[in-house]
Coordinates of C-alpha atoms and ligand atoms in Angstrom, one line a residue:
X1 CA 4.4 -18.3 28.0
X2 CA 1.4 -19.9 25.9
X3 CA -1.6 -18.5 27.0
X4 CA -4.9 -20.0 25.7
X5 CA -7.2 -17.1 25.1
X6 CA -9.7 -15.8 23.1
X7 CA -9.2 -12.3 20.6
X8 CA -11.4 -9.8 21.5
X9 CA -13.0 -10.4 18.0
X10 CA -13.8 -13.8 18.7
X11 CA -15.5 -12.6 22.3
X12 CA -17.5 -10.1 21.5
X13 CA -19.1 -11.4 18.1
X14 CA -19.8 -14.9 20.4
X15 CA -22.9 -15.7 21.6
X16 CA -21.3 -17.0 24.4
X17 CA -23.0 -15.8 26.9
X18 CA -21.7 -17.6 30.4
X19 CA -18.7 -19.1 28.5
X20 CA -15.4 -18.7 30.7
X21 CA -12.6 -17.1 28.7
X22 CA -9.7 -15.7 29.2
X23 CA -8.2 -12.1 26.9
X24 CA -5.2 -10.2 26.6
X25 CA -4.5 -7.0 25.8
X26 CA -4.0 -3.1 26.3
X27 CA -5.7 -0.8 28.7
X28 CA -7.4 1.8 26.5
X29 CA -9.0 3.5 29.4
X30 CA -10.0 2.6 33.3
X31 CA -12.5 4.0 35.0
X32 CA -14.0 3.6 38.4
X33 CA -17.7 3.7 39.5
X34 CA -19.4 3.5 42.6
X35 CA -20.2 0.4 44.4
X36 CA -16.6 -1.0 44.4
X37 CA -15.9 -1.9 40.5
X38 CA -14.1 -0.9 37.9
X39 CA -14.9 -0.8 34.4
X40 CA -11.8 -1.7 32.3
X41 CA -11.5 -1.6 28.6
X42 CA -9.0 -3.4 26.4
X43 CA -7.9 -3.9 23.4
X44 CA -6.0 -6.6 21.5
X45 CA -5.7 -5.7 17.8
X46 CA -7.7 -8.1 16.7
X47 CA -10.7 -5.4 16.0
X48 CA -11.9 -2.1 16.5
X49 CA -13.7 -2.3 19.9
X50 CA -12.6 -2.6 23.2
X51 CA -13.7 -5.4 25.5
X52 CA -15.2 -4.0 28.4
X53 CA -13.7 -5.8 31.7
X54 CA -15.3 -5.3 35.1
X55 CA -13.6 -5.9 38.1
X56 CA -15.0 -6.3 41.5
X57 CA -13.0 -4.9 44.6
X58 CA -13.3 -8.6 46.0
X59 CA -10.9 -9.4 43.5
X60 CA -7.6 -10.6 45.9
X61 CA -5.1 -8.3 44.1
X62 CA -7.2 -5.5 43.8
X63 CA -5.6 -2.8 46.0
X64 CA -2.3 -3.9 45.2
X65 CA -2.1 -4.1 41.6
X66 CA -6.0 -3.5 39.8
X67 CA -6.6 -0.3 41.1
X68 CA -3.5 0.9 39.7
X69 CA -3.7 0.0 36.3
X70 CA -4.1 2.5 34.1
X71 CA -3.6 3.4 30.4
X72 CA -1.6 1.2 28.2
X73 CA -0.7 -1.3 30.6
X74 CA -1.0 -4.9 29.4
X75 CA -3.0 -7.6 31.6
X76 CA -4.7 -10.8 31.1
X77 CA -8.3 -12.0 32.2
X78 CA -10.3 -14.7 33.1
X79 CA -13.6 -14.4 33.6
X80 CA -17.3 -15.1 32.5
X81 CA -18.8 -13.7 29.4
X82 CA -22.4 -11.6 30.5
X83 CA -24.5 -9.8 28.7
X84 CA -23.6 -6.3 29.1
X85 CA -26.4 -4.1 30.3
X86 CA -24.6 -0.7 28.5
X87 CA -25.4 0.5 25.6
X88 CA -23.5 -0.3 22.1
X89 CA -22.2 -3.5 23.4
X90 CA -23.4 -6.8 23.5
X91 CA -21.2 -8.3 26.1
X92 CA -18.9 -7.9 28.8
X93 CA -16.1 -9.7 30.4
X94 CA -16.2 -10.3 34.5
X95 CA -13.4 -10.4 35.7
X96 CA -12.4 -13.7 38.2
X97 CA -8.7 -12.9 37.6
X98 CA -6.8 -10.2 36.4
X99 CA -3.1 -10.2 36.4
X100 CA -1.1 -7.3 35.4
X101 CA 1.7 -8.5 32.7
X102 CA 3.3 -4.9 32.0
X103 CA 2.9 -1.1 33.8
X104 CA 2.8 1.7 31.5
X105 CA 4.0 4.8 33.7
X106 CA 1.3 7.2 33.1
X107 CA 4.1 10.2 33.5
X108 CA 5.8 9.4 30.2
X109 CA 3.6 6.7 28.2
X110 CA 2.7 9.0 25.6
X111 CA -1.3 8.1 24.2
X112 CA -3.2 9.7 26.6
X113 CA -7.0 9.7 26.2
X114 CA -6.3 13.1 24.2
X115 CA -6.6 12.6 20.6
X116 CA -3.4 13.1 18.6
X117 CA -1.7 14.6 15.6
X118 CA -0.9 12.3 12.8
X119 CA 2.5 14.3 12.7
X120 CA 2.9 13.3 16.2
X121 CA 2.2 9.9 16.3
X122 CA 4.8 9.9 13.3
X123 CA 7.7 10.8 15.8
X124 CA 6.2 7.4 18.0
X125 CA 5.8 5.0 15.5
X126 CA 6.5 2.0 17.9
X127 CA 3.2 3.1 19.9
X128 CA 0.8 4.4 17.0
X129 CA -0.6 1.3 16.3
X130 CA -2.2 1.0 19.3
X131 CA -4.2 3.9 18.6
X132 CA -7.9 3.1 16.7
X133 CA -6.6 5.1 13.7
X134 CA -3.7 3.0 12.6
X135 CA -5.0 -0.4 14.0
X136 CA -8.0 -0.3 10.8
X137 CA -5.1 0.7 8.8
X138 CA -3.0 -2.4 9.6
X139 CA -6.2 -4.7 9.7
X140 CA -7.3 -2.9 6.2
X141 CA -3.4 -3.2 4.7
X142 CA -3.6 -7.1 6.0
X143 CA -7.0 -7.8 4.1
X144 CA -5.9 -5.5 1.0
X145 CA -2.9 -8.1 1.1
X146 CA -5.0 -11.2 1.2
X147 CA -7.5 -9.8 -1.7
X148 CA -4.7 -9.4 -4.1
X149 CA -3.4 -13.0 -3.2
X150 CA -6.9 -14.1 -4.0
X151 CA -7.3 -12.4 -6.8
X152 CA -4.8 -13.6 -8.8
X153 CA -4.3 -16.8 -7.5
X154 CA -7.8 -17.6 -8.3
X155 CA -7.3 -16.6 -11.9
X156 CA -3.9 -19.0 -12.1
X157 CA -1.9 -16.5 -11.8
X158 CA 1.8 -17.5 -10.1
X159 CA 3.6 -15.5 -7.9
X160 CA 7.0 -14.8 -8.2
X161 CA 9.4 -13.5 -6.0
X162 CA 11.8 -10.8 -8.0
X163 CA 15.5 -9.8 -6.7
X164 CA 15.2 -6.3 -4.8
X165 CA 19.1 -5.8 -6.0
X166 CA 19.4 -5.7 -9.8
X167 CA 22.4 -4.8 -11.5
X168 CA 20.3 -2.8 -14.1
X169 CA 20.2 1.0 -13.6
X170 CA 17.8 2.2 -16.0
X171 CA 14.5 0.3 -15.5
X172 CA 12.6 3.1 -16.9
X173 CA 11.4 4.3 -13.3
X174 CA 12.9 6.9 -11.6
X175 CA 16.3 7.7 -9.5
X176 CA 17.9 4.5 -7.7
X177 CA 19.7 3.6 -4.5
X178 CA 23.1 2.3 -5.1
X179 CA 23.8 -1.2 -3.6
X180 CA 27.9 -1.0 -2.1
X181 CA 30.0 -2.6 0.3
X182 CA 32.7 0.0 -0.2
X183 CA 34.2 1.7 2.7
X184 CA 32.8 5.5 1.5
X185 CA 36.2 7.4 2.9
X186 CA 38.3 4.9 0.7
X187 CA 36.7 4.1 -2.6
X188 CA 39.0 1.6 -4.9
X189 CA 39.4 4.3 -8.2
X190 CA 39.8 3.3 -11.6
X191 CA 40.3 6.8 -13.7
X192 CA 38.8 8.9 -11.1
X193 CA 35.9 7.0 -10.6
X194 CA 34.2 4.1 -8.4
X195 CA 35.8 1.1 -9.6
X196 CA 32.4 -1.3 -9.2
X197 CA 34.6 -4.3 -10.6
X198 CA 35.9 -4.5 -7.3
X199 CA 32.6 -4.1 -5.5
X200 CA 30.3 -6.9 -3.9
X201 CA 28.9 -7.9 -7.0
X202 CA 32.0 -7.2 -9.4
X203 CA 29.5 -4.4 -11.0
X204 CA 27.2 -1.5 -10.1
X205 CA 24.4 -2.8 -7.9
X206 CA 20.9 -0.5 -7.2
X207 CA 17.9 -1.8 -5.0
X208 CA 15.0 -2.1 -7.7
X209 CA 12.3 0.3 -8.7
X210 CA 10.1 -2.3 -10.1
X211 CA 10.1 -6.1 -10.6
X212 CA 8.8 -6.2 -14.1
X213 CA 11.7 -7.0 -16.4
X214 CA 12.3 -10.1 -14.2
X215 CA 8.3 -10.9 -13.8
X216 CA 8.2 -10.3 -18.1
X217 CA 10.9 -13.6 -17.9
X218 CA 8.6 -15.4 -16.4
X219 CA 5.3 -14.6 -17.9
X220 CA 6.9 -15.6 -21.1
X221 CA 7.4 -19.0 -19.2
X222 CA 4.3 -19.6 -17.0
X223 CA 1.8 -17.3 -18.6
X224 CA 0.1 -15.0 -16.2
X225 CA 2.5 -13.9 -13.1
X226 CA 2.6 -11.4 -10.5
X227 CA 5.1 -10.0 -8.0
X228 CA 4.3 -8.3 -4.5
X229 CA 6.9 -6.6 -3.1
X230 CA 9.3 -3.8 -2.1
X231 CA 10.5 -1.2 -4.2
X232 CA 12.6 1.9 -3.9
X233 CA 13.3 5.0 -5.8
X234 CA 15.6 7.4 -4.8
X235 CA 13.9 10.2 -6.1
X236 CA 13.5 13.6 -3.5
X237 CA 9.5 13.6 -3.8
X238 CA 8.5 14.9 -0.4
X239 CA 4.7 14.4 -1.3
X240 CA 1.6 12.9 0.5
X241 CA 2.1 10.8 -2.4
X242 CA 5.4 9.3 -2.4
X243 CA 7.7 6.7 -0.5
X244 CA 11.1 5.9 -0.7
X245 CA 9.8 2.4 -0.1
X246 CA 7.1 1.4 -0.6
X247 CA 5.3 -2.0 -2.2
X248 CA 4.1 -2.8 -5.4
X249 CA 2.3 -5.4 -6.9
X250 CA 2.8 -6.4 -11.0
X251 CA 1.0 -8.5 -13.2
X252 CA 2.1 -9.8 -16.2
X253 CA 0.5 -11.5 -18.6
X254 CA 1.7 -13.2 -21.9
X255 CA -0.7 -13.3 -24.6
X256 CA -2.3 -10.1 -23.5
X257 CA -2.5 -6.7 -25.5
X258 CA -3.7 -3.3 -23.7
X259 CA -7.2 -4.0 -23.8
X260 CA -6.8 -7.4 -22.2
X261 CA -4.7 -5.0 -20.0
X262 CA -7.0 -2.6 -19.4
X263 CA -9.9 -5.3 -18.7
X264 CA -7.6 -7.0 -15.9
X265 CA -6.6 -4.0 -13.9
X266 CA -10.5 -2.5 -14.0
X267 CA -11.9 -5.8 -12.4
X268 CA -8.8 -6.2 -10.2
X269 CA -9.5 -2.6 -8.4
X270 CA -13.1 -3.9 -8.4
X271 CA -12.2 -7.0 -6.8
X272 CA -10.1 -5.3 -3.9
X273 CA -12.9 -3.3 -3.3
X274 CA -15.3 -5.6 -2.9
X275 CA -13.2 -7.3 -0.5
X276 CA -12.6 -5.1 2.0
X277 CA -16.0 -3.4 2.1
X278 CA -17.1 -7.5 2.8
X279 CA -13.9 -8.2 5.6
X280 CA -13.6 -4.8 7.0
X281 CA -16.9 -3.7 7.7
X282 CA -16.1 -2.5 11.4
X283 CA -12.5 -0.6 10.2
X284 CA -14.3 0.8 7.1
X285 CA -17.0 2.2 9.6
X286 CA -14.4 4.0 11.4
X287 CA -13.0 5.7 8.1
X288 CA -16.3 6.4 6.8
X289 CA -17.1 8.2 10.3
X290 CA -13.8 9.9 11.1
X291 CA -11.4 10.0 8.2
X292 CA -13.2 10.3 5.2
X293 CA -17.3 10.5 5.3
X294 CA -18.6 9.2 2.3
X295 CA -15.8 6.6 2.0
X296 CA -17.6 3.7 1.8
X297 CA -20.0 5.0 -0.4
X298 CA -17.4 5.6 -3.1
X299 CA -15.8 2.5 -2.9
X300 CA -19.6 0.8 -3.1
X301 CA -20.1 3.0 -6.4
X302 CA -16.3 1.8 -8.0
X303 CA -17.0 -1.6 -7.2
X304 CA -20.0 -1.1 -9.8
X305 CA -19.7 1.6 -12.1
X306 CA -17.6 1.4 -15.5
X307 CA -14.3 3.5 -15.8
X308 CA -13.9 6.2 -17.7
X309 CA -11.4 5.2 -21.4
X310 CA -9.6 8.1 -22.6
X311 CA -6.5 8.4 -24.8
X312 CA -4.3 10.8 -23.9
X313 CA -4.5 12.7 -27.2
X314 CA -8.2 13.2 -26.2
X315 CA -7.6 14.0 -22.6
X316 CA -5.4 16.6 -23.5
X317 CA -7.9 18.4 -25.6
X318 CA -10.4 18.4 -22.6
X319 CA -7.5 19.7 -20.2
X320 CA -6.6 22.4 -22.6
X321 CA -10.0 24.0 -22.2
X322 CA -9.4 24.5 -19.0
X323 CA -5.7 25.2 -18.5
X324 CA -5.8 28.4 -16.8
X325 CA -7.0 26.6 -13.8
X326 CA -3.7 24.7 -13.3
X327 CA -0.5 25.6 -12.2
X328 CA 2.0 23.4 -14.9
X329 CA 1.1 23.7 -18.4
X330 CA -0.8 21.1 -20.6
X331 CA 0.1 20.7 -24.5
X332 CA 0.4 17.4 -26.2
X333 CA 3.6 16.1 -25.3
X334 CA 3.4 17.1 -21.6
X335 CA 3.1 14.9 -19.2
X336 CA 0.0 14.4 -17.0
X337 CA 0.6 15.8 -13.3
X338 CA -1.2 15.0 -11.0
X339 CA -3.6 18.1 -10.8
X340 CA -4.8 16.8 -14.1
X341 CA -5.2 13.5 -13.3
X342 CA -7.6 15.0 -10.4
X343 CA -9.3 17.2 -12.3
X344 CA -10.2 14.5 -15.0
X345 CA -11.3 12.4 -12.5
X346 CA -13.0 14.8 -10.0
X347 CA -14.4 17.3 -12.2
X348 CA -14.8 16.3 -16.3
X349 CA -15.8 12.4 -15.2
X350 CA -16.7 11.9 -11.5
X351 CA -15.2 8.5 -12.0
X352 CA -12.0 6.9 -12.2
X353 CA -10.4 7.0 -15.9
X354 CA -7.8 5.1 -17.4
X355 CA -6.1 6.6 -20.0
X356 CA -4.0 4.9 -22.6
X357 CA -1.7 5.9 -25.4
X358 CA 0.4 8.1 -24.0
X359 CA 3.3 10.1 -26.5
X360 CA 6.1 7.4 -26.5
X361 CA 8.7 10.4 -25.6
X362 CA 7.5 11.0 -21.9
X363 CA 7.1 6.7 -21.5
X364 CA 9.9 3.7 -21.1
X365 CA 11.9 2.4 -23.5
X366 CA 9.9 -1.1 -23.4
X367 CA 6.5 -0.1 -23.7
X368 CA 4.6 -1.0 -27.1
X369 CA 4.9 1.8 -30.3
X370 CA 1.5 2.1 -32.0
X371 CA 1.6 2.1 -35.8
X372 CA 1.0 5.8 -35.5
X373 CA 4.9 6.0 -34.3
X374 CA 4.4 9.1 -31.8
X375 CA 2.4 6.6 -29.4
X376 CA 2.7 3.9 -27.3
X377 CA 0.4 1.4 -25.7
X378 CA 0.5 2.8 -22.0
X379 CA -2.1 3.1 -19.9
X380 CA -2.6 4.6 -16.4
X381 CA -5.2 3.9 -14.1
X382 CA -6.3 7.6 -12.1
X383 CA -8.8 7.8 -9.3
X384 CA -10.4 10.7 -7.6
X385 CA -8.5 12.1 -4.6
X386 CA -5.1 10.5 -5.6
X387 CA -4.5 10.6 -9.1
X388 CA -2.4 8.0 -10.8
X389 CA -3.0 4.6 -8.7
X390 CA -2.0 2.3 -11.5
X391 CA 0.5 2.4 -14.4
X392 CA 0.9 -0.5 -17.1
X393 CA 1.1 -0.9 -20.6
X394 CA 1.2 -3.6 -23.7
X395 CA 5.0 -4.6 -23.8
X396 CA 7.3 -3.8 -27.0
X397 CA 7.5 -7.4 -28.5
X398 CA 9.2 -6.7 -31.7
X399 CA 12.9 -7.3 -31.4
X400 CA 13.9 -4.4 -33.9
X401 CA 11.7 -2.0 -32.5
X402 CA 13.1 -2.6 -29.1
X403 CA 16.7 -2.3 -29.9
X404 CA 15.8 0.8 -31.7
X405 CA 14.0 2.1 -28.5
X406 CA 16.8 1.6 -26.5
X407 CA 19.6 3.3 -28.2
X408 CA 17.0 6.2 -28.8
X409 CA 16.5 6.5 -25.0
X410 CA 20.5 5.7 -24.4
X411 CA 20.1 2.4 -23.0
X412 CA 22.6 -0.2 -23.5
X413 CA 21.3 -3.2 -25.0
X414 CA 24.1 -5.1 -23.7
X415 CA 23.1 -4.6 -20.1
X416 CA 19.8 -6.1 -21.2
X417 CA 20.9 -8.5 -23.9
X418 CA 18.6 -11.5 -21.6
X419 CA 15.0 -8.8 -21.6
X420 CA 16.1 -8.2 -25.8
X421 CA 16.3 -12.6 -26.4
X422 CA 12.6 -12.8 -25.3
X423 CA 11.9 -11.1 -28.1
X424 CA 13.9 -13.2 -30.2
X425 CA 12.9 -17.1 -28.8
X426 CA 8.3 -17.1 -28.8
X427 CA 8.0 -13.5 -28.3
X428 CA 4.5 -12.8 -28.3
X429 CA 2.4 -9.7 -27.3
X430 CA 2.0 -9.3 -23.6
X431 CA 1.0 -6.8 -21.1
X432 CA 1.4 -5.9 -17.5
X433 CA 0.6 -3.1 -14.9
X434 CA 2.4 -1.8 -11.5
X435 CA 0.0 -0.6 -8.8
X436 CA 1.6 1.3 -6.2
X437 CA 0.1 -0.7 -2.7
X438 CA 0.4 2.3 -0.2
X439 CA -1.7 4.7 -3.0
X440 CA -4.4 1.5 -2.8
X441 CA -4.0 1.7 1.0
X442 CA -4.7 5.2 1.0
X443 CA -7.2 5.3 -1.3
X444 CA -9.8 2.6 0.2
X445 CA -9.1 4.0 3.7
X446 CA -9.0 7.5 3.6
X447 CA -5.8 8.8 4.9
X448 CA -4.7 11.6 3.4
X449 CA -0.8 11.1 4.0
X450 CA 1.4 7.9 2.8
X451 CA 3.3 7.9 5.7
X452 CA 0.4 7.1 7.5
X453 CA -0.5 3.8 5.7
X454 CA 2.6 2.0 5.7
X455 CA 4.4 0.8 9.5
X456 CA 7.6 2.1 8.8
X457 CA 7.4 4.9 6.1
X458 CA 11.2 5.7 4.5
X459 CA 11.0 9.2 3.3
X460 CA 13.8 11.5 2.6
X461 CA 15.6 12.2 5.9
X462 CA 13.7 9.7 7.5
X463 CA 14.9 5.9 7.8
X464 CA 16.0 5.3 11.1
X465 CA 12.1 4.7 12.3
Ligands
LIG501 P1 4.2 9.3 -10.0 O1 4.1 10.0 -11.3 O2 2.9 9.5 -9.2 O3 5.4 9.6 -9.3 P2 5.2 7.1 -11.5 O4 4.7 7.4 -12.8 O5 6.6 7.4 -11.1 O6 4.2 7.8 -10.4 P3 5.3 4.2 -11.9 O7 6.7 4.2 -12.2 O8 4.3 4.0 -13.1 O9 4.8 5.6 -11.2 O10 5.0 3.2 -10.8 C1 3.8 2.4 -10.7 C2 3.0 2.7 -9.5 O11 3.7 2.8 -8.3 C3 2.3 4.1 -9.6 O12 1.1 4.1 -10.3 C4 2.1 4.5 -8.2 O13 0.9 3.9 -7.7 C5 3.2 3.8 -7.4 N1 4.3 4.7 -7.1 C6 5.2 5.3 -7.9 N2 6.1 6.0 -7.2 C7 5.8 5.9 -5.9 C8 6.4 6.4 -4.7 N3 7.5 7.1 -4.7 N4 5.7 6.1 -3.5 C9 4.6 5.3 -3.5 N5 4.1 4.8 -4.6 C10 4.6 5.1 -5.8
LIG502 MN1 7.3 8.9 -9.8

C-alpha cells in the first residue's frame, strides 16, 4: 500500500486552508460532541501536536466502524483543511473519509489517556514512542544526529566507519564483552583454559569500547576524521548514567595538540546546541514545560558563554576546600567522580568546565605525558546536571614514550605493534575526543534517566527489549 499523504507537520504549519489532503496516523484521543460529530485527534510522529479530525455522522461508515474508534487505533483521512475555530490550533482536518486500518482493543492497549511512569513505559518499549514524551526524544536524537553530521562534515572532516569486533582487549576503557562462537557447555581447552586459536577469529574477540585506535589510523591518513557509532562496555554501572550500549561519536584530528582539542569540542557542543534549539523548537517547548523548566534557557546561555579551563591540579585544590561535603575522597591523584564534576560545574562555576591535565596514573596508556612526567594532556569536558559529557586528549606521539607507557600499564605492544608504527612512519601530534551520544541526548532534553533517551537501552539484566 502507497498512500499519498501529507505528515501532520506538513498540515498543520500549511496555509492550506481548503486544500484536500489525506493523513495517517494514531488515535491519541476521541471524543464526541453534540450535534452528531466527533472530534478525532491523531498523531503521526512527525511532530508534537495532534491533528484534529472531525467527523460528521453522515459519514457512510460511521456507525459501523467511526464511532468505534478509539485510542491507539490507526486510520487514514481524506478530507478538507478548515480553519479551526478552537483555540491553540490553526487548522483542522474534515473528515470526507475515514477508514479504520488497525483496532486497538481498549481492554488491553496499554496508553490510556492517564499519564505514565517512565519505569512503566520501560516494561512497553514497543508502545512508548507513541507517547509525547519519547516522540521529542526520537525527533531531538534524529536532529542531534544530523547536527553532528553537519558539523563535521562541514569542517572536512571524513567519516569513518570503525569495526565493533576488535581483537584488542585493553583499549584503555573499561570491562569488555567477549565476542565467541563456542558452544559454552563444551569449550575446546588448551591448559585449562579457552583455547581462542580455535575460536571464530583464531584469537580472543571483544565488541569495542571505543573506535579511536582505528579512527587515530586514519586521521594520520586523511587528517581530520570522526566515527559515530555503537559501543559497549561490560562494566556493572547500574546508573542513570550508563549504558551497556550506547553510541559515541570521536574526532580525531592530526596536527592537533590539546588546545586545538580543547577549541574543537567547546564550538562542537555549541554547535549542537544551536541546532536543535533552531530544528526543535516545538519538542524543546515540551521539555522546557514538562521535563526540565528552564531547559531551553540553559542551552541558549551554553550556546554563548565561554567554558570554564581548569587543570586538574587546580581543581583539586578548589574541591579540597570543600571535601566534607562529598561522599568519596578528593586528594591529588584521585580520580574525579562524578559528584565533583557537578559540584565544579553547578556550584564553584555555574558553567560547564573542561578540565585538562589530568595525573597520567588514573588515564590510558596512549594519552600525551607532559614534560612535567606526573601529567598527561587529557581533558574532559563536564556539564551541570551530568557531569562528564566529553573525554579526549592530545595523543602520545613519541614512539619511546609510548612503548614505555605500555609495558608500565601491562599492555603488550605486540597486540598493538600497527597503533606503535604510526609513531614510527610521520608521526605527528594529534588529538581527539569521545562524547558519549546518549549523555548529549540527555543533557539537551532533559531526561533524567539514560534508558529513557536511547530506543532500546541494554543495561545489566536487560537486553531482550
Ligand atoms: P564515566 O566515568 O562517566 O563512566 P568514562 O570515563 O568511562 O565515563 P570514557 O571512557 O572517557 O568515559 O568515554 C567517553 C564518553 O563516553 C564519556 O565522556 C561519556 O560521555 C560516555 N560514556 C562512557 N561510558 C558510558 C556508558 N556506560 N554509558 C553511556 N555513555 C558512556
Ligand atoms: Mn566509565
Amino acid at each position: 500500500m502507497t498512500l499519498k499523504k501529507t505528515k501532520i507537520v506538513k498540515a498543520l504549519s500549511s496555509e492550506g486552508v481548503g486544500s484536500e489532503l489525506t493523513v495517517t496516523g494514531w488515535v491519541r484521543t476521541k471524543r464526541e460532541s453534540k450535534g452528531g460529530f466527533s472530534f478525532i485527534e491523531i498523531n503521526d510522529g512527525s511532530c508534537l501536536t495532534n491533528l484534529q479530525v472531525i467527523a460528521s455522522d453522515h459519514l457512510t461508515n460511521y456507525q459501523d466502524e467511526v464511532s468505534k474508534i478509539q485510542t491507539g487505533c490507526s486510520i487514514k483521512v481524506e478530507g478538507t483543511l478548515v480553519a479551526s475555530p478552537a483555540k491553540g490550533q490553526r487548522v483542522e482536518l474534515k473528515a470526507e473519509q475515514i477508514e479504520v486500518l488497525g483496532w486497538a482493543d481498549q481492554d488491553v492497549y496499554p496508553l490510556q489517556k492517564k499519564r505514565h511512569s517512565f519505569e512503566f513505559l520501560r516494561t512497553i518499549a514497543h508502545l512508548r514512542p507513541r507517547t509525547n514524551t519519547f516522540g521529542a526524544v526520537a525527533r531531538v536524537r534524529n536532529a542531534l544526529s544530523m547536527a553532528i553530521h553537519a558539523f563535521f562534515q562541514e569542517r572536512g572532516f571524513v567519516y569513518i566507519h570503525t569495526p565493533i569486533i576488535t581483537g584488542s582487549d585493553c583499549e584503555g576503557a573499561g570491562a569488555m564483552f567477549k565476542v565467541t562462537t563456542f558452544d559454552l557447555a563444551n569449550v575446546p581447552l588448551a591448559d585449562g583454559r579457552p583455547d581462542s586459536s580455535r575460536d571464530f577469529f583464531g584469537g580472543p574477540a571483544y565488541l569495542t569500547v571505543s573506535g579511536q585506535l582505528e579512527a587515530e589510523v586514519y586521521a594520520l591518513s586523511l587528517g581530520d576524521v570522526y566515527t559515530f557509532g555503537p559501543t559497549f562496555r561490560a562494566e556493572n554501572s547500574n546508573t542513570p548514567r550508563h549504558l551497556a550500549e550506547f553510541w559515541m561519536v570521536e574526532p580525531e584530528m592530526a596536527f592537533c595538540d590539546l588546545d586545538g582539542n580543547v577549541e574543537i569540542a567547546v564550538a562542537f557542543l555549541k554547535s549542537v546546541f544551536t541546532y536543535v534549539l533552531e530544528h526543535c523548537q516545538e519538542d524543546m517547548g515540551f521539555f522546557n514545560r514538562f521535563i526540565d523548566p528552564g531547559i531551553i534557557e540553559t542551552l541558549e546561555k551554553l550556546a554563548s558563554q565561554d567554558f570554564q579551563k581548569l587543570t586538574y591540579t587546580d581543581a583539586v585544590e578548589i574541591l579540597s576546600k570543600d571535601a566534607g561535603t562529598f561522599e568519596f575522597p578528593i586528594d591529588w591523584g584521585s580520580d574525579i567522580q562524578a559528584e565533583h564534576e557537578r559540584y565544579l560545574c553547578e556550584k564553584i562555576f555555574q558553567k560547564p568546565v573542561v578540565l585538562t591535565d589530568y595525573p597520567k596514573k588514573i588515564k590510558p596508556f596512549y594519552m600525551k605525558v607532559n614534560e612535567d612526567g606526573r601529567t598527561v594532556r587529557a581533558m574532559d569536558v563536564l556539564v551541570p546536571r551530568i557531569g562528564e559529557i566529553i573525554g579526549g586528549s592530545q595523543r602520545e606521539d613519541d614512539y619511546h614514550t609510548l612503548l614505555e607507557r605500555m609495558k608500565e600499564t601491562g599492555i603488550d605492544p605486540r597486540v598493538y605493534w600497527w597503533y606503535l608504527e604510526l609513531r614510527k612512519f610521520g608521526t605527528t601530534p594529534h588529538s581527539g575526543f569521545g562524547l558519549g551520544f546518549e549523555r548529549l541526548v540527555q543533557f539537551v532534553t532533559g531526561m533524567a534517566n539514560i534508558r529513557d533517551v536511547i530506543p532500546f537501552p541494554r543495561t545489566p539484566g536487560n537486553a531482550s527489549f
